Coordinates of C-alpha atoms in Angstrom, one line a residue:
M44 CA 12.2 33.9 -12.7
P45 CA 13.3 31.6 -9.7
S46 CA 10.8 28.9 -8.4
Y47 CA 10.7 27.0 -5.3
D48 CA 8.9 23.9 -4.4
Y49 CA 6.7 23.9 -1.2
H50 CA 4.7 21.2 0.8
T51 CA 1.9 21.8 3.1
V52 CA 1.1 19.6 6.1
N53 CA -1.3 19.5 9.0
V54 CA 0.6 19.1 12.2
F55 CA -0.6 17.6 15.5
T56 CA -3.5 15.7 13.9
G57 CA -4.1 12.5 12.1
Q58 CA -7.1 14.1 10.2
R59 CA -6.5 16.3 7.1
F60 CA -7.8 19.9 7.6
G61 CA -7.2 19.5 11.4
G62 CA -4.4 20.4 13.4
N63 CA -2.1 23.3 12.6
P64 CA -1.3 23.9 8.8
L65 CA 2.5 24.6 8.0
A66 CA 4.2 25.5 4.7
V67 CA 7.5 24.1 4.2
L68 CA 10.1 25.0 1.5
P69 CA 12.5 22.1 1.4
D70 CA 15.3 24.1 -0.6
A71 CA 15.4 27.7 0.3
R72 CA 18.7 28.4 -1.1
G73 CA 18.9 31.9 -2.8
L74 CA 16.0 33.5 -1.0
T75 CA 16.7 36.7 0.9
D76 CA 15.3 37.3 4.4
E77 CA 12.8 39.8 2.9
Q78 CA 11.7 37.3 0.5
M79 CA 11.2 34.7 3.2
Q80 CA 9.1 37.1 5.1
A81 CA 7.1 38.0 2.3
I82 CA 6.3 34.4 1.5
A83 CA 5.3 33.6 5.1
R84 CA 2.9 36.7 4.9
D85 CA 1.5 35.4 1.6
F86 CA 0.7 31.9 3.1
N87 CA -0.6 33.7 5.9
L88 CA -0.2 30.5 8.2
S89 CA 1.0 30.5 11.9
E90 CA 4.4 29.7 10.6
T91 CA 6.2 29.0 7.4
T92 CA 9.5 27.1 7.3
F93 CA 12.6 27.5 5.1
V94 CA 15.1 24.7 4.9
L95 CA 18.7 25.6 4.1
P96 CA 22.1 23.7 4.3
P97 CA 23.4 23.4 7.8
D98 CA 26.5 25.7 9.0
N99 CA 27.9 22.4 10.5
P100 CA 27.8 19.4 8.2
Q101 CA 27.2 17.1 11.0
N102 CA 23.7 18.5 11.3
H103 CA 21.0 17.8 8.6
A104 CA 19.8 21.4 7.9
K105 CA 19.4 25.1 9.1
V106 CA 15.8 25.7 9.5
R107 CA 14.3 29.2 9.7
I108 CA 10.7 29.9 10.8
F109 CA 8.8 32.9 10.0
T110 CA 5.2 34.0 11.3
P111 CA 3.3 36.5 8.8
A112 CA 5.1 39.3 11.1
H113 CA 8.6 38.0 12.1
E114 CA 11.1 35.3 12.3
M115 CA 10.8 33.0 15.3
P116 CA 13.9 31.6 17.3
F117 CA 12.2 28.2 17.6
A118 CA 8.7 26.9 17.3
G119 CA 7.1 23.4 17.8
H120 CA 4.7 22.6 15.0
P121 CA 7.0 23.9 12.5
N122 CA 9.8 21.4 13.6
V123 CA 7.4 18.5 13.9
G124 CA 6.1 19.4 10.3
T125 CA 9.3 20.0 8.6
G126 CA 10.9 16.7 10.0
F127 CA 7.9 14.8 8.8
V128 CA 8.1 16.4 5.3
L129 CA 12.1 16.0 4.9
A130 CA 11.9 12.5 6.1
R131 CA 9.3 11.6 3.6
L132 CA 11.3 13.1 0.8
M133 CA 14.5 10.9 1.7
D134 CA 14.9 7.6 0.4
N135 CA 16.2 6.3 3.6
P136 CA 15.7 8.6 6.3
P137 CA 17.7 8.4 9.7
E138 CA 15.9 7.8 12.8
H139 CA 16.8 11.4 13.9
L140 CA 17.4 14.8 12.2
V141 CA 19.1 17.7 13.9
F142 CA 18.0 21.1 12.8
E143 CA 20.2 24.4 13.5
E144 CA 17.9 27.2 14.6
I145 CA 18.4 30.6 16.2
A146 CA 17.4 29.3 19.7
G147 CA 19.8 26.4 19.2
L148 CA 20.0 22.8 18.0
V149 CA 16.6 20.8 17.9
R150 CA 16.8 17.2 17.8
V151 CA 13.9 15.7 15.6
H152 CA 12.9 11.9 16.1
I153 CA 10.9 10.6 13.4
L154 CA 7.7 8.6 14.3
R155 CA 6.4 5.7 12.3
G156 CA 3.5 3.4 12.4
R157 CA 3.0 -0.3 12.7
D158 CA 3.7 -0.6 8.9
K159 CA 6.8 1.6 9.2
Q160 CA 5.3 4.5 7.3
I161 CA 6.3 8.1 8.6
T162 CA 3.4 9.4 10.8
G163 CA 5.1 12.5 12.5
A164 CA 7.8 13.7 14.8
R165 CA 9.0 14.3 18.4
I166 CA 11.2 17.0 19.1
S167 CA 13.5 18.1 21.9
A168 CA 13.4 21.7 23.0
P169 CA 16.6 23.5 22.1
Q170 CA 16.9 25.0 25.6
V171 CA 16.2 24.1 29.2
L172 CA 13.3 25.6 31.1
S173 CA 13.9 29.3 32.1
I174 CA 11.2 30.9 34.2
G175 CA 10.9 34.8 33.9
D176 CA 8.9 37.4 35.6
A177 CA 5.3 36.8 37.0
V178 CA 2.6 38.9 35.1
P179 CA -0.2 40.5 36.9
T180 CA -3.4 38.4 36.7
A181 CA -5.2 41.7 35.7
T182 CA -3.0 42.1 32.6
V183 CA -3.5 38.5 31.5
A184 CA -7.3 38.7 31.9
A185 CA -7.5 41.9 29.9
C186 CA -5.6 40.3 27.1
A187 CA -8.0 37.4 27.0
S188 CA -11.1 39.4 27.8
L189 CA -11.7 37.7 31.0
T190 CA -11.8 38.8 34.7
P191 CA -9.2 38.0 37.0
D192 CA -11.6 35.5 39.0
D193 CA -11.4 33.4 35.8
F194 CA -7.8 32.5 36.7
L195 CA -6.2 30.0 39.2
T196 CA -3.2 31.0 40.9
N197 CA -2.9 28.3 43.6
A198 CA -0.3 26.4 41.7
H199 CA 1.5 29.5 40.1
D200 CA 0.8 32.9 39.1
P201 CA 0.7 33.9 35.4
L202 CA 4.5 33.7 34.5
K203 CA 6.7 34.0 31.6
A204 CA 8.5 30.8 30.6
S205 CA 10.4 29.4 27.6
V206 CA 12.4 26.4 26.3
G207 CA 13.3 28.1 23.2
T208 CA 10.5 30.9 22.9
E209 CA 8.9 32.9 25.6
F210 CA 5.3 32.6 26.5
V211 CA 3.1 34.0 29.2
I212 CA 1.4 30.9 30.8
A213 CA -1.8 31.2 32.9
E214 CA -4.3 28.5 34.2
V215 CA -8.1 29.2 33.8
T216 CA -10.6 28.0 36.3
S217 CA -13.0 26.1 34.0
L218 CA -13.8 25.0 30.3
E219 CA -16.8 27.3 30.4
A220 CA -14.4 30.5 31.1
F221 CA -11.7 29.0 28.8
G222 CA -14.3 29.0 25.9
R223 CA -15.1 32.6 26.7
A224 CA -11.6 33.8 26.1
T225 CA -11.1 36.3 23.2
P226 CA -8.0 38.2 22.3
D227 CA -8.0 42.0 23.0
I228 CA -5.5 43.5 20.7
G229 CA -5.4 46.7 22.6
A230 CA -4.6 45.0 25.8
F231 CA -2.0 43.1 24.1
R232 CA -0.4 46.2 22.8
A233 CA -0.4 47.7 26.3
A234 CA 1.0 44.4 27.8
G235 CA 3.8 44.1 25.2
G236 CA 5.1 47.5 25.9
T237 CA 7.5 49.3 23.5
P238 CA 10.0 47.4 21.8
S239 CA 13.8 48.3 21.9
A240 CA 15.6 48.9 18.5
G241 CA 15.5 45.8 16.2
S242 CA 13.4 43.9 18.6
Q243 CA 10.0 42.4 18.2
L244 CA 6.8 43.8 19.9
R245 CA 5.3 40.4 21.0
F246 CA 3.4 39.0 24.1
A247 CA 2.2 35.5 23.4
L248 CA -0.2 34.3 25.8
L249 CA -0.9 30.4 26.5
L250 CA -4.2 29.7 28.6
Y251 CA -4.7 26.1 30.0
V252 CA -7.4 24.3 31.9
R253 CA -7.2 20.8 33.5
R254 CA -9.7 18.4 31.8
D255 CA -11.8 16.7 34.5
G256 CA -9.3 17.9 37.2
D257 CA -6.4 15.8 35.7
A258 CA -3.0 17.8 35.9
T259 CA -1.8 15.8 32.8
R260 CA -4.8 16.1 30.6
L261 CA -5.0 19.4 29.5
R262 CA -6.7 22.0 27.0
T263 CA -4.8 25.0 25.9
R264 CA -5.4 28.1 23.7
M265 CA -2.6 30.6 22.4
F266 CA -3.1 34.1 21.4
A267 CA -0.2 36.0 19.7
P268 CA -1.8 38.9 17.8
L269 CA 1.3 41.1 18.1
G270 CA 3.1 38.4 16.2
G271 CA 0.4 38.1 13.5
V272 CA -1.4 35.0 15.0
L273 CA -4.5 36.1 16.7
E274 CA -5.0 32.2 17.7
D275 CA -3.0 29.1 17.1
P276 CA -4.5 25.8 16.5
A277 CA -1.6 24.0 18.1
T278 CA 1.6 25.5 19.8
G279 CA 4.2 22.9 20.3
S280 CA 6.8 25.4 21.8
A281 CA 4.3 26.9 24.2
C282 CA 3.1 23.2 25.3
A283 CA 6.5 22.1 25.6
A284 CA 7.2 25.1 28.2
L285 CA 3.9 24.4 29.8
A286 CA 5.1 20.7 30.4
A287 CA 8.4 22.0 31.7
V288 CA 6.8 24.4 34.2
L289 CA 4.4 21.8 35.6
T290 CA 7.0 19.2 35.8
S291 CA 9.4 21.7 37.6
M292 CA 6.6 22.0 40.2
A293 CA 5.8 18.3 40.8
P294 CA 7.0 16.8 43.8
G295 CA 10.3 14.9 43.8
E296 CA 13.7 15.4 42.6
N297 CA 13.8 12.8 39.6
V298 CA 10.5 13.2 37.8
D299 CA 9.4 12.4 33.9
L300 CA 5.8 13.4 33.4
H301 CA 3.8 13.1 30.2
Y302 CA 0.9 15.5 29.1
E303 CA -2.0 14.8 26.8
I304 CA -2.8 18.4 25.4
E305 CA -5.9 19.4 23.3
Q306 CA -5.5 22.6 21.3
G307 CA -7.6 24.3 18.5
V308 CA -10.9 22.8 19.7
E309 CA -12.5 26.3 19.9
M310 CA -11.3 27.1 16.3
G311 CA -12.7 24.0 14.9
R312 CA -9.2 22.6 14.0
P313 CA -8.7 20.0 17.0
S314 CA -5.2 19.2 17.7
L315 CA -3.5 16.6 19.9
L316 CA 0.0 17.3 21.4
I317 CA 2.0 14.9 23.7
A318 CA 4.5 17.0 25.6
S319 CA 6.7 15.7 28.2
G320 CA 8.9 17.5 31.0
R321 CA 11.8 15.7 32.7
K322 CA 13.8 17.0 35.9
T323 CA 16.5 15.5 37.9
A324 CA 18.1 16.3 41.1
E325 CA 21.0 17.7 39.1
G326 CA 19.0 20.9 37.9
P327 CA 17.6 21.8 34.7
V328 CA 14.0 20.7 33.4
E329 CA 14.1 19.5 29.7
A330 CA 11.0 19.3 27.4
T331 CA 9.8 17.2 24.4
V332 CA 6.7 17.7 22.3
A333 CA 5.3 15.1 19.7
G334 CA 2.4 14.6 17.4
S335 CA 1.1 13.2 14.0
C336 CA 1.0 14.9 10.6
V337 CA -1.0 14.6 7.6
P338 CA 0.2 15.8 4.1
A339 CA -2.1 18.4 2.6
G340 CA -0.7 19.6 -0.7
R341 CA 2.2 20.8 -2.6
G342 CA 3.2 23.2 -5.4
T343 CA 5.6 25.6 -6.9
L344 CA 6.2 29.2 -5.9
E345 CA 7.6 31.8 -8.5
V346 CA 9.6 34.4 -6.7

């Protein structure tokens, strides 16, 4: 019976049992798509990653990311955590790793502490910002079990945005309203619509609120029940998209902004993400997201 080593790690935190847990299989050669999905379902974490040899030998790895329900083209905390795990397994890790993913190439910068120990990673989103359609406030409110009055639309209406994975992003009026949010699965199903053949029924919602009115100090919550994640403790891809959206709306042509984002507080798994957005007069908005990691465990799976 084939066996596979795995590592678990808490991402976007410096405390064990905080942040967003991740399972990483650093050598997933031989596993089928169906087995990867079954393993992710069995771990039942927001995501599980499977590391394979790269198609292009100039890159370091091909990384496949699965939620309990489906494969993801890109996600933030899986890349940060996988970069952390792989770097710790190397005798002499490079400063950067490059991962091949469905959404494109993900550049991973390894972070180190004062003692040179590996502490986390910063990733560059594989795609520049794309903004899709606006979403009715009433739809978003129903999904979050809130009212339309609980949302702010002076900066932007609820909208679809992506730097590799699409999210609906909406601003909430206050921490009080933010704390009342609860995903309504029926409303999510109605908002997600009917999938086309071979596609995933998915509608992922990122709510954010400004902490003390500061546009660069935020708190977020992310609900994706159609993707098998009722609520996520830390969503790097969504926070990177949020940073890109807010930076795109900032005055000026050459802007580089950094955002300190709390997530997971309401779940008892506090996380801290440092996201950035950069725009130039030439056009597209790029995003990064960074955070610390803590090893949690390791073991062997029999398949």
